[in-house]
Amino acid sequence: MEVFLIRLLQFMLAISLLVLLHEGGHFFFSKLFGVRVEKFYLFFDPWFHLFEFKPKNSDTAYGIGWLPLGGYCKIAGMIDESFDTEQMKQPMQPWEFRAKPAWQRLLIMIGGVLVNFLLALFIYSMVMFHWGDEYVAMKDITMGWKFNQTAKTIGFQDHDIILGADGKQFERYDVDVFRGIADAETVQVLRNGKQISVAMPGDLSLISMLQEQPQFCRPFIPAEIDSVMPGTPADRLALKKGDKILAINGKPVDSWNEFTHQIGILQDVMTTAKNTADSIKVRTVSLVFNRKASTQPDTAQVVLTPELLLGIGQTSIYTYYKPTKLTYSFFSSFPAGIKYGINILRGYVNDLKYVATADGAKSLGGFGAIGSLFPPVWDWMMFWRMTAFLSIILAFMNILPIPALDGGHVLFLLYEIITGRKPSENFMIKAEYVGFTILILLMIVANLNDILRWLGYM
C-alpha cells in the first residue's frame, strides 16, 4: 500500500505540474493577444468543482475540478472540449479567439505544446547539472550478452559482445540498443576476439524483443546472490551474499536471465494447480548452488513462497560493469539536456509504428501503467526524469492532427492560412465531437489493458 501511495503522489504531482504549465502556455498567448480566458482549471469539472476563485475585475475564473484527466483553459469564442455552442451563436466580439488573425490563433493553440517541450528540455538540463549522467558503456560489458532462442536462431551466441548496428557503434546500454537491433540489417558483435556481422531478418519487433521471456538479449550477469531476506526459503538454506545459483529442477542456470526464465515456467505451471497439494508440488524445487567459500556445488530441495520467490536479491549490471559518470557545469548542461531530450523524443516517435500492431495495441497503458513507471521510493532524480519524459509525451500527443487536440486545431488553422478559407463552425463542432470520441475510446482501451494486466490476462 505504501508503494502504491508513493507512486500515486509522484504521478499526481507530475501530471498537475504538466497540465498547469500546458494550459498556462495557452493562457499566456491568449492574454498576449488580448483574448479573454473565461476559465483556467486543473482537472475537469463536469457538474461541479472542488474549488473556484475569480479575482476582482478579472475575466477569468481559476479552479480545481474533481476529474483528474487533465485540465483546460476555456478561451472565449473558440470551439473546444467545453462544446459551448451557445457562445458561438452570439455576435463576434473583438476580444474573442475567432476575431483574431490566424497567426495569433495558431500561436495560442501551440502555446501548450511549446511550453511542455521546452519544459522537458529544461528539466533534463537541470538533471544533468545537478546529478550528471550515468550509464554503462557498451564497450565495458566485457562478459558479453545473454541471448534467448529467437536471437540464437538468427545467429547470436551467448557472450557475444554487441558493438553496433549497420556500421554505427552503440555508445551506451539503453533502449536505443534494442531499437538499433530491431531496425538493423546487420549487427556487429565481437566473438572470441573477432568482429562478426550477424544478418538480421528485418521483421523484428521491438515490443516482442522486450516482452519475450527471457528477453531477446541482456547483458550477461552471473546468477550471484547479492542479499538474502530473513525468514525466506533462501535464509533457511543458509544462502549468503556471493553464493551462486547453478541449476533449478535440473535446468542449468548461469545468469539471472535463466533463473527468471525458470521461475516463469513455474508460474505457468502454477496456473494449472487445483489445490494446495498441487501448489506445494510446483513450489518444491531442486536447487543446485555453489557457496562462496566452497568449490563443490550443493543440492537441496526447497519450497518457494506462494509467490514463487526464493527470497534473494539479485546482483545488478553495476556489480560487474563500472558505470561511466559525466558531470556538467550550469551552461554545459543545456546542450547535454537538449540532446538527451531530443533523443528521447526521437525514440518515442520511432516506437509509434508499433501502435497499429497487435502487440502494440496490447502494450498501450493508461494511468496505472504510467504511474507504475515512477520508482517505488521517493527519488527526486527519477521523479524529474519521469516528469520530463511525460512532458515530451504530452507535447507530442497534443500536436497530433486529431480534432479535440491542439494538433487538430493547428491543422485547421494551417488550412485557413494556406487557402484563405476558414472551416465553418458547424464543421468544427462535428470534428470536435469526432476527435473527443476517438480520445475517449483510446483512453478506455489503454486503461482496460491496465485492468487486464492487473488481473493476469495479459
Short mmCIF file of C-alpha atoms in Angstrom, two decimals:
data_model
loop_
_atom_site.label_atom_id
_atom_site.label_comp_id
_atom_site.label_asym_id
_atom_site.label_seq_id
_atom_site.Cartn_x
_atom_site.Cartn_y
_atom_site.Cartn_z
CA MET A 1 0.00 0.00 0.00
CA GLU A 2 2.88 2.34 0.81
CA VAL A 3 4.45 1.77 -2.63
CA PHE A 4 1.10 2.48 -4.29
CA LEU A 5 0.69 5.76 -2.40
CA ILE A 6 4.25 6.91 -3.18
CA ARG A 7 3.76 6.23 -6.87
CA LEU A 8 0.32 7.85 -6.82
CA LEU A 9 1.69 11.02 -5.19
CA GLN A 10 4.53 11.26 -7.72
CA PHE A 11 2.13 10.70 -10.60
CA MET A 12 -0.38 13.29 -9.36
CA LEU A 13 2.35 15.87 -8.68
CA ALA A 14 3.92 15.38 -12.12
CA ILE A 15 0.61 15.46 -14.01
CA SER A 16 -0.64 18.51 -12.08
CA LEU A 17 2.57 20.41 -12.87
CA LEU A 18 2.48 19.47 -16.56
CA VAL A 19 -1.21 20.23 -17.02
CA LEU A 20 -0.93 23.62 -15.30
CA LEU A 21 2.04 24.65 -17.43
CA HIS A 22 0.48 23.29 -20.62
CA GLU A 23 -2.70 25.27 -20.07
CA GLY A 24 -0.52 28.18 -18.95
CA GLY A 25 1.00 28.23 -22.44
CA HIS A 26 -2.44 28.73 -23.98
CA PHE A 27 -3.24 31.31 -21.29
CA PHE A 28 -0.05 33.31 -21.92
CA PHE A 29 -0.56 33.71 -25.65
CA SER A 30 -4.29 34.40 -25.19
CA LYS A 31 -3.52 37.27 -22.83
CA LEU A 32 -0.69 38.45 -25.07
CA PHE A 33 -3.11 38.90 -27.97
CA GLY A 34 -5.99 40.28 -25.91
CA VAL A 35 -8.16 37.16 -25.98
CA ARG A 36 -10.42 36.64 -22.98
CA VAL A 37 -9.88 33.45 -20.96
CA GLU A 38 -13.08 32.54 -19.11
CA LYS A 39 -11.87 29.57 -17.08
CA PHE A 40 -8.46 28.20 -16.11
CA TYR A 41 -8.80 24.79 -14.46
CA LEU A 42 -6.63 22.00 -13.16
CA PHE A 43 -8.64 18.80 -13.81
CA PHE A 44 -12.10 18.71 -15.35
CA ASP A 45 -15.24 19.87 -13.55
CA PRO A 46 -18.36 18.22 -15.05
CA TRP A 47 -21.37 19.08 -12.86
CA PHE A 48 -19.31 20.53 -10.00
CA HIS A 49 -15.84 21.67 -8.95
CA LEU A 50 -13.71 21.37 -5.82
CA PHE A 51 -12.53 24.97 -5.80
CA GLU A 52 -13.07 28.14 -7.81
CA PHE A 53 -11.83 31.68 -7.40
CA LYS A 54 -12.42 34.71 -9.60
CA PRO A 55 -10.32 37.77 -8.77
CA LYS A 56 -11.98 41.15 -8.71
CA ASN A 57 -12.01 42.87 -12.11
CA SER A 58 -10.85 39.66 -13.79
CA ASP A 59 -12.50 37.83 -16.68
CA THR A 60 -11.00 34.51 -15.63
CA ALA A 61 -12.27 32.03 -13.04
CA TYR A 62 -9.49 29.84 -11.62
CA GLY A 63 -10.37 26.45 -10.16
CA ILE A 64 -9.74 22.78 -9.49
CA GLY A 65 -12.08 20.13 -10.87
CA TRP A 66 -12.74 16.69 -9.44
CA LEU A 67 -11.94 14.57 -12.52
CA PRO A 68 -8.13 14.20 -12.83
CA LEU A 69 -8.00 13.55 -16.57
CA GLY A 70 -6.22 16.77 -17.49
CA GLY A 71 -7.19 20.41 -17.35
CA TYR A 72 -8.44 23.16 -19.58
CA CYS A 73 -8.22 26.80 -20.46
CA LYS A 74 -11.63 27.96 -21.75
CA ILE A 75 -10.91 30.60 -24.35
CA ALA A 76 -13.75 32.88 -25.39
CA GLY A 77 -15.00 32.44 -28.95
CA MET A 78 -13.38 29.07 -29.51
CA ILE A 79 -14.86 25.62 -30.16
CA ASP A 80 -13.17 23.32 -27.66
CA GLU A 81 -13.91 20.45 -25.28
CA SER A 82 -16.49 22.59 -23.44
CA PHE A 83 -18.74 22.42 -26.56
CA ASP A 84 -20.12 25.86 -25.73
CA THR A 85 -22.14 26.27 -28.93
CA GLU A 86 -24.39 28.97 -27.45
CA GLN A 87 -21.50 31.41 -27.25
CA MET A 88 -20.67 30.77 -30.89
CA LYS A 89 -24.21 31.82 -31.90
CA GLN A 90 -23.67 35.30 -30.46
CA PRO A 91 -22.20 38.20 -32.48
CA MET A 92 -18.41 38.03 -32.65
CA GLN A 93 -16.59 40.26 -30.13
CA PRO A 94 -13.12 41.80 -30.61
CA TRP A 95 -11.77 40.00 -27.52
CA GLU A 96 -12.73 36.56 -28.80
CA PHE A 97 -10.43 33.92 -30.24
CA ARG A 98 -12.36 33.78 -33.53
CA ALA A 99 -11.86 37.53 -34.04
CA LYS A 100 -8.08 37.31 -34.09
CA PRO A 101 -5.81 36.79 -37.13
CA ALA A 102 -5.00 33.17 -37.98
CA TRP A 103 -1.31 33.52 -36.99
CA GLN A 104 -2.27 34.71 -33.50
CA ARG A 105 -4.76 31.86 -33.11
CA LEU A 106 -2.03 29.46 -34.25
CA LEU A 107 0.37 30.67 -31.53
CA ILE A 108 -2.39 30.40 -28.92
CA MET A 109 -3.01 26.78 -29.93
CA ILE A 110 0.64 25.68 -29.95
CA GLY A 111 1.38 27.52 -26.70
CA GLY A 112 0.74 24.47 -24.51
CA VAL A 113 2.81 22.11 -26.65
CA LEU A 114 5.64 24.63 -26.83
CA VAL A 115 5.71 25.02 -23.03
CA ASN A 116 5.70 21.24 -22.46
CA PHE A 117 8.52 20.65 -24.94
CA LEU A 118 10.71 23.47 -23.58
CA LEU A 119 9.93 22.36 -20.02
CA ALA A 120 11.15 18.83 -20.76
CA LEU A 121 14.43 20.12 -22.21
CA PHE A 122 14.88 22.43 -19.22
CA ILE A 123 14.24 19.63 -16.71
CA TYR A 124 16.67 17.29 -18.47
CA SER A 125 19.26 20.07 -18.46
CA MET A 126 18.83 20.68 -14.74
CA VAL A 127 19.03 16.94 -14.05
CA MET A 128 22.33 16.89 -15.95
CA PHE A 129 23.56 19.88 -13.97
CA HIS A 130 22.56 18.58 -10.53
CA TRP A 131 23.05 14.80 -10.84
CA GLY A 132 25.06 14.43 -14.01
CA ASP A 133 24.62 11.49 -16.36
CA GLU A 134 25.47 7.89 -15.53
CA TYR A 135 25.38 4.92 -17.87
CA VAL A 136 27.12 1.64 -18.63
CA ALA A 137 29.21 1.99 -21.79
CA MET A 138 28.69 -0.83 -24.28
CA LYS A 139 32.46 -1.34 -24.53
CA ASP A 140 32.57 -2.06 -20.79
CA ILE A 141 30.17 -5.03 -20.94
CA THR A 142 33.18 -7.32 -21.20
CA MET A 143 31.40 -10.62 -20.33
CA GLY A 144 29.14 -10.14 -23.32
CA TRP A 145 25.42 -10.74 -23.62
CA LYS A 146 22.94 -13.50 -22.93
CA PHE A 147 20.58 -14.31 -25.83
CA ASN A 148 17.27 -16.17 -25.98
CA GLN A 149 16.41 -18.87 -28.52
CA THR A 150 14.99 -16.38 -31.04
CA ALA A 151 18.29 -14.47 -31.07
CA LYS A 152 20.34 -17.68 -31.29
CA THR A 153 18.30 -18.81 -34.30
CA ILE A 154 19.24 -15.56 -36.04
CA GLY A 155 22.93 -16.22 -35.35
CA PHE A 156 23.85 -14.69 -32.00
CA GLN A 157 25.77 -16.68 -29.39
CA ASP A 158 25.98 -16.27 -25.64
CA HIS A 159 28.83 -13.98 -24.58
CA ASP A 160 28.90 -12.15 -27.92
CA ILE A 161 29.86 -8.54 -27.22
CA ILE A 162 27.48 -6.26 -29.13
CA LEU A 163 29.36 -3.44 -30.86
CA GLY A 164 26.83 -1.71 -33.13
CA ALA A 165 24.33 -2.00 -35.96
CA ASP A 166 24.72 -1.24 -39.66
CA GLY A 167 28.24 0.02 -39.02
CA LYS A 168 27.16 2.52 -36.32
CA GLN A 169 28.66 1.97 -32.88
CA PHE A 170 26.47 1.72 -29.80
CA GLU A 171 27.77 4.04 -27.10
CA ARG A 172 25.65 3.28 -24.03
CA TYR A 173 23.45 0.49 -22.76
CA ASP A 174 19.88 1.71 -23.00
CA VAL A 175 16.71 1.07 -25.01
CA ASP A 176 18.34 2.59 -28.12
CA VAL A 177 20.45 -0.59 -28.36
CA PHE A 178 17.28 -2.68 -28.75
CA ARG A 179 15.82 -0.17 -31.22
CA GLY A 180 19.00 -0.32 -33.25
CA ILE A 181 18.99 -4.13 -33.32
CA ALA A 182 15.28 -4.28 -34.26
CA ASP A 183 15.76 -1.92 -37.22
CA ALA A 184 19.16 -3.17 -38.37
CA GLU A 185 20.15 -5.11 -41.46
CA THR A 186 23.32 -6.34 -39.75
CA VAL A 187 24.55 -6.25 -36.15
CA GLN A 188 28.26 -6.23 -35.39
CA VAL A 189 29.50 -8.36 -32.46
CA LEU A 190 32.86 -9.34 -31.02
CA ARG A 191 33.11 -13.14 -30.74
CA ASN A 192 36.29 -14.81 -29.44
CA GLY A 193 38.24 -11.67 -30.26
CA LYS A 194 36.97 -11.39 -33.84
CA GLN A 195 34.40 -8.94 -35.19
CA ILE A 196 31.46 -10.69 -36.87
CA SER A 197 28.38 -9.33 -38.65
CA VAL A 198 25.07 -11.05 -37.87
CA ALA A 199 22.48 -10.70 -40.65
CA MET A 200 19.09 -9.66 -39.27
CA PRO A 201 15.75 -10.95 -40.61
CA GLY A 202 14.23 -7.47 -40.99
CA ASP A 203 10.95 -8.28 -39.27
CA LEU A 204 11.91 -7.98 -35.60
CA SER A 205 9.53 -6.11 -33.30
CA LEU A 206 10.99 -4.02 -30.51
CA ILE A 207 7.97 -4.85 -28.34
CA SER A 208 8.43 -8.61 -28.84
CA MET A 209 12.15 -8.32 -28.13
CA LEU A 210 11.48 -6.68 -24.78
CA GLN A 211 8.43 -8.75 -23.80
CA GLU A 212 9.82 -12.20 -24.57
CA GLN A 213 10.84 -14.25 -21.54
CA PRO A 214 13.74 -14.48 -21.43
CA GLN A 215 14.33 -11.26 -23.33
CA PHE A 216 15.92 -11.23 -26.77
CA CYS A 217 19.21 -10.19 -25.19
CA ARG A 218 20.50 -8.83 -21.91
CA PRO A 219 23.99 -8.09 -20.59
CA PHE A 220 25.44 -11.24 -19.05
CA ILE A 221 25.02 -11.05 -15.28
CA PRO A 222 26.02 -14.21 -13.32
CA ALA A 223 23.34 -15.64 -11.01
CA GLU A 224 25.25 -14.49 -7.95
CA ILE A 225 23.25 -13.66 -4.84
CA ASP A 226 23.51 -10.07 -3.65
CA SER A 227 21.42 -10.37 -0.48
CA VAL A 228 19.17 -12.79 1.41
CA MET A 229 15.94 -11.74 3.10
CA PRO A 230 15.34 -13.07 6.64
CA GLY A 231 12.78 -15.81 7.11
CA THR A 232 12.69 -16.79 3.43
CA PRO A 233 13.46 -20.15 1.76
CA ALA A 234 16.94 -18.86 0.88
CA ASP A 235 17.55 -17.93 4.52
CA ARG A 236 16.51 -21.41 5.67
CA LEU A 237 19.06 -22.86 3.24
CA ALA A 238 21.67 -20.55 4.81
CA LEU A 239 22.44 -18.98 1.45
CA LYS A 240 24.72 -15.94 1.67
CA LYS A 241 25.82 -12.98 -0.40
CA GLY A 242 28.24 -14.21 -3.06
CA ASP A 243 26.73 -17.69 -3.42
CA LYS A 244 25.78 -18.67 -6.98
CA ILE A 245 22.71 -20.47 -8.34
CA LEU A 246 23.77 -23.23 -10.75
CA ALA A 247 20.52 -25.06 -11.61
CA ILE A 248 16.77 -25.23 -10.92
CA ASN A 249 14.98 -28.57 -11.34
CA GLY A 250 17.90 -29.89 -13.34
CA LYS A 251 17.96 -26.92 -15.74
CA PRO A 252 21.38 -25.20 -15.83
CA VAL A 253 21.44 -21.58 -14.69
CA ASP A 254 24.47 -19.41 -15.41
CA SER A 255 22.79 -15.99 -15.39
CA TRP A 256 19.78 -14.20 -13.95
CA ASN A 257 18.17 -14.49 -17.38
CA GLU A 258 17.91 -18.26 -16.99
CA PHE A 259 16.86 -18.01 -13.36
CA THR A 260 13.99 -15.65 -14.27
CA HIS A 261 13.02 -17.91 -17.18
CA GLN A 262 12.81 -21.00 -14.97
CA ILE A 263 10.70 -19.16 -12.39
CA GLY A 264 8.45 -18.01 -15.25
CA ILE A 265 7.95 -21.65 -16.29
CA LEU A 266 6.91 -22.49 -12.71
CA GLN A 267 4.45 -19.59 -12.77
CA ASP A 268 2.86 -21.01 -15.91
CA VAL A 269 2.58 -24.44 -14.29
CA MET A 270 1.13 -22.88 -11.13
CA THR A 271 -1.89 -21.67 -13.10
CA THR A 272 -2.92 -25.31 -13.52
CA ALA A 273 -2.72 -26.10 -9.77
CA LYS A 274 -6.16 -27.12 -8.48
CA ASN A 275 -5.46 -27.42 -4.75
CA THR A 276 -2.87 -26.80 -2.03
CA ALA A 277 -1.11 -30.10 -2.70
CA ASP A 278 -0.67 -29.19 -6.38
CA SER A 279 0.65 -25.77 -5.37
CA ILE A 280 3.21 -27.20 -2.95
CA LYS A 281 4.33 -29.70 -5.59
CA VAL A 282 5.03 -26.87 -8.06
CA ARG A 283 6.75 -24.76 -5.40
CA THR A 284 9.06 -27.60 -4.34
CA VAL A 285 12.15 -27.30 -6.49
CA SER A 286 15.57 -28.87 -6.66
CA LEU A 287 18.19 -26.17 -6.31
CA VAL A 288 21.88 -26.55 -7.16
CA PHE A 289 24.09 -23.77 -5.80
CA ASN A 290 27.71 -23.04 -5.08
CA ARG A 291 28.64 -21.45 -1.77
CA LYS A 292 31.20 -18.70 -1.97
CA ALA A 293 33.52 -20.45 0.46
CA SER A 294 33.28 -23.84 -1.29
CA THR A 295 34.47 -25.26 -4.59
CA GLN A 296 31.89 -28.06 -4.59
CA PRO A 297 28.23 -27.47 -5.55
CA ASP A 298 25.41 -28.29 -3.11
CA THR A 299 21.97 -29.65 -3.97
CA ALA A 300 18.86 -29.13 -1.85
CA GLN A 301 15.09 -29.34 -2.05
CA VAL A 302 13.43 -26.04 -1.22
CA VAL A 303 9.81 -24.91 -1.07
CA LEU A 304 9.41 -21.47 -2.64
CA THR A 305 6.92 -18.95 -1.27
CA PRO A 306 3.35 -18.92 -2.66
CA GLU A 307 4.54 -16.12 -4.96
CA LEU A 308 7.36 -18.43 -6.16
CA LEU A 309 10.06 -16.34 -4.52
CA LEU A 310 13.33 -17.71 -3.18
CA GLY A 311 13.96 -14.62 -1.08
CA ILE A 312 17.15 -13.34 -2.64
CA GLY A 313 18.32 -10.03 -4.02
CA GLN A 314 19.97 -10.24 -7.43
CA THR A 315 23.24 -8.65 -8.38
CA SER A 316 22.81 -5.86 -10.94
CA ILE A 317 24.63 -4.69 -14.02
CA TYR A 318 26.57 -2.23 -11.84
CA THR A 319 28.02 -5.14 -9.82
CA TYR A 320 30.12 -6.27 -12.77
CA TYR A 321 30.34 -3.33 -15.16
CA LYS A 322 31.64 0.02 -13.95
CA PRO A 323 29.32 2.87 -14.97
CA THR A 324 30.54 5.95 -16.82
CA LYS A 325 29.79 9.13 -14.87
CA LEU A 326 29.56 12.52 -16.62
CA THR A 327 29.25 15.86 -14.83
CA TYR A 328 28.20 19.20 -16.32
CA SER A 329 28.57 22.85 -15.46
CA PHE A 330 25.46 25.01 -15.47
CA PHE A 331 26.00 26.21 -19.03
CA SER A 332 27.24 22.89 -20.48
CA SER A 333 24.19 21.12 -19.02
CA PHE A 334 21.86 22.82 -21.54
CA PRO A 335 23.28 21.32 -24.77
CA ALA A 336 23.55 17.95 -22.98
CA GLY A 337 19.95 18.15 -21.73
CA ILE A 338 18.63 19.29 -25.11
CA LYS A 339 20.46 16.46 -26.91
CA TYR A 340 19.13 13.93 -24.39
CA GLY A 341 15.55 15.22 -24.65
CA ILE A 342 15.55 15.23 -28.45
CA ASN A 343 16.87 11.66 -28.44
CA ILE A 344 14.03 10.63 -26.10
CA LEU A 345 11.51 12.25 -28.45
CA ARG A 346 13.08 10.59 -31.49
CA GLY A 347 12.88 7.17 -29.84
CA TYR A 348 9.27 7.71 -28.78
CA VAL A 349 8.23 8.76 -32.28
CA ASN A 350 10.07 5.76 -33.75
CA ASP A 351 8.19 3.38 -31.42
CA LEU A 352 4.79 4.70 -32.52
CA LYS A 353 4.99 2.49 -35.61
CA TYR A 354 4.17 -0.44 -33.34
CA VAL A 355 0.88 1.04 -32.10
CA ALA A 356 -1.04 -0.29 -35.10
CA THR A 357 0.21 -3.87 -34.45
CA ALA A 358 -1.47 -6.42 -32.18
CA ASP A 359 1.44 -6.33 -29.70
CA GLY A 360 1.41 -2.55 -29.82
CA ALA A 361 -2.29 -2.32 -29.00
CA LYS A 362 -1.78 -4.68 -26.07
CA SER A 363 1.15 -2.62 -24.82
CA LEU A 364 -0.92 0.57 -24.58
CA GLY A 365 -1.17 1.64 -20.96
CA GLY A 366 -3.41 4.00 -19.03
CA PHE A 367 -2.97 5.80 -15.75
CA GLY A 368 -1.92 2.62 -13.95
CA ALA A 369 0.86 1.88 -16.43
CA ILE A 370 2.11 5.47 -16.32
CA GLY A 371 2.02 5.53 -12.52
CA SER A 372 4.00 2.26 -12.33
CA LEU A 373 6.86 3.94 -14.22
CA PHE A 374 7.61 6.04 -11.15
CA PRO A 375 10.00 4.46 -8.60
CA PRO A 376 8.56 2.70 -5.51
CA VAL A 377 10.52 5.07 -3.25
CA TRP A 378 10.66 8.84 -3.49
CA ASP A 379 13.63 9.59 -5.69
CA TRP A 380 13.84 13.20 -6.89
CA MET A 381 16.14 12.44 -9.80
CA MET A 382 13.83 9.71 -11.12
CA PHE A 383 10.80 11.90 -10.44
CA TRP A 384 12.16 14.74 -12.55
CA ARG A 385 13.30 12.39 -15.33
CA MET A 386 9.82 10.84 -15.46
CA THR A 387 8.19 14.30 -15.37
CA ALA A 388 10.34 15.41 -18.32
CA PHE A 389 9.50 12.20 -20.20
CA LEU A 390 5.77 12.69 -19.63
CA SER A 391 6.11 16.33 -20.69
CA ILE A 392 7.58 15.23 -24.02
CA ILE A 393 4.81 12.67 -24.48
CA LEU A 394 2.16 15.26 -23.62
CA ALA A 395 3.66 17.70 -26.11
CA PHE A 396 3.87 15.17 -28.92
CA MET A 397 0.44 13.63 -28.34
CA ASN A 398 -1.21 17.05 -28.23
CA ILE A 399 0.31 18.14 -31.53
CA LEU A 400 -1.08 15.10 -33.38
CA PRO A 401 -3.61 16.26 -36.02
CA ILE A 402 -6.62 14.83 -34.19
CA PRO A 403 -9.67 17.07 -33.67
CA ALA A 404 -10.14 17.94 -29.97
CA LEU A 405 -6.35 18.02 -29.55
CA ASP A 406 -4.21 21.11 -30.10
CA GLY A 407 -2.86 19.49 -33.26
CA GLY A 408 -6.36 19.26 -34.73
CA HIS A 409 -6.89 22.99 -34.26
CA VAL A 410 -3.42 23.66 -35.69
CA LEU A 411 -4.28 21.59 -38.78
CA PHE A 412 -7.43 23.59 -39.47
CA LEU A 413 -5.58 26.87 -38.85
CA LEU A 414 -2.84 25.89 -41.30
CA TYR A 415 -5.55 25.05 -43.84
CA GLU A 416 -7.05 28.50 -43.27
CA ILE A 417 -3.66 30.24 -43.63
CA ILE A 418 -2.82 28.35 -46.83
CA THR A 419 -6.21 28.52 -48.56
CA GLY A 420 -7.60 31.72 -47.05
CA ARG A 421 -10.82 29.85 -46.23
CA LYS A 422 -11.97 29.29 -42.68
CA PRO A 423 -13.73 25.97 -41.86
CA SER A 424 -17.36 26.51 -40.86
CA GLU A 425 -18.32 26.47 -37.19
CA ASN A 426 -20.66 23.55 -37.84
CA PHE A 427 -17.77 21.54 -39.30
CA MET A 428 -15.53 22.45 -36.35
CA ILE A 429 -18.17 21.33 -33.84
CA LYS A 430 -18.63 17.98 -35.59
CA ALA A 431 -14.86 17.50 -35.85
CA GLU A 432 -14.53 18.24 -32.12
CA TYR A 433 -17.10 15.56 -31.31
CA VAL A 434 -15.32 13.02 -33.55
CA GLY A 435 -11.94 13.79 -32.02
CA PHE A 436 -13.31 13.69 -28.49
CA THR A 437 -14.87 10.27 -29.20
CA ILE A 438 -11.54 8.94 -30.53
CA LEU A 439 -9.73 10.13 -27.41
CA ILE A 440 -12.30 8.56 -25.08
CA LEU A 441 -12.04 5.24 -26.93
CA LEU A 442 -8.24 5.28 -26.76
CA MET A 443 -8.42 6.08 -23.05
CA ILE A 444 -10.83 3.20 -22.47
CA VAL A 445 -8.59 0.74 -24.36
CA ALA A 446 -5.45 1.88 -22.54
CA ASN A 447 -6.99 1.67 -19.07
CA LEU A 448 -8.74 -1.62 -19.90
CA ASN A 449 -5.30 -3.01 -20.75
CA ASP A 450 -4.12 -1.92 -17.29
CA ILE A 451 -7.01 -3.81 -15.67
CA LEU A 452 -6.41 -6.95 -17.75
CA ARG A 453 -2.70 -6.89 -16.87
CA TRP A 454 -3.58 -6.48 -13.19
CA LEU A 455 -5.94 -9.47 -13.40
CA GLY A 456 -3.26 -11.52 -15.15
CA TYR A 457 -4.99 -11.86 -18.52
CA MET A 458 -2.24 -10.02 -20.45
#
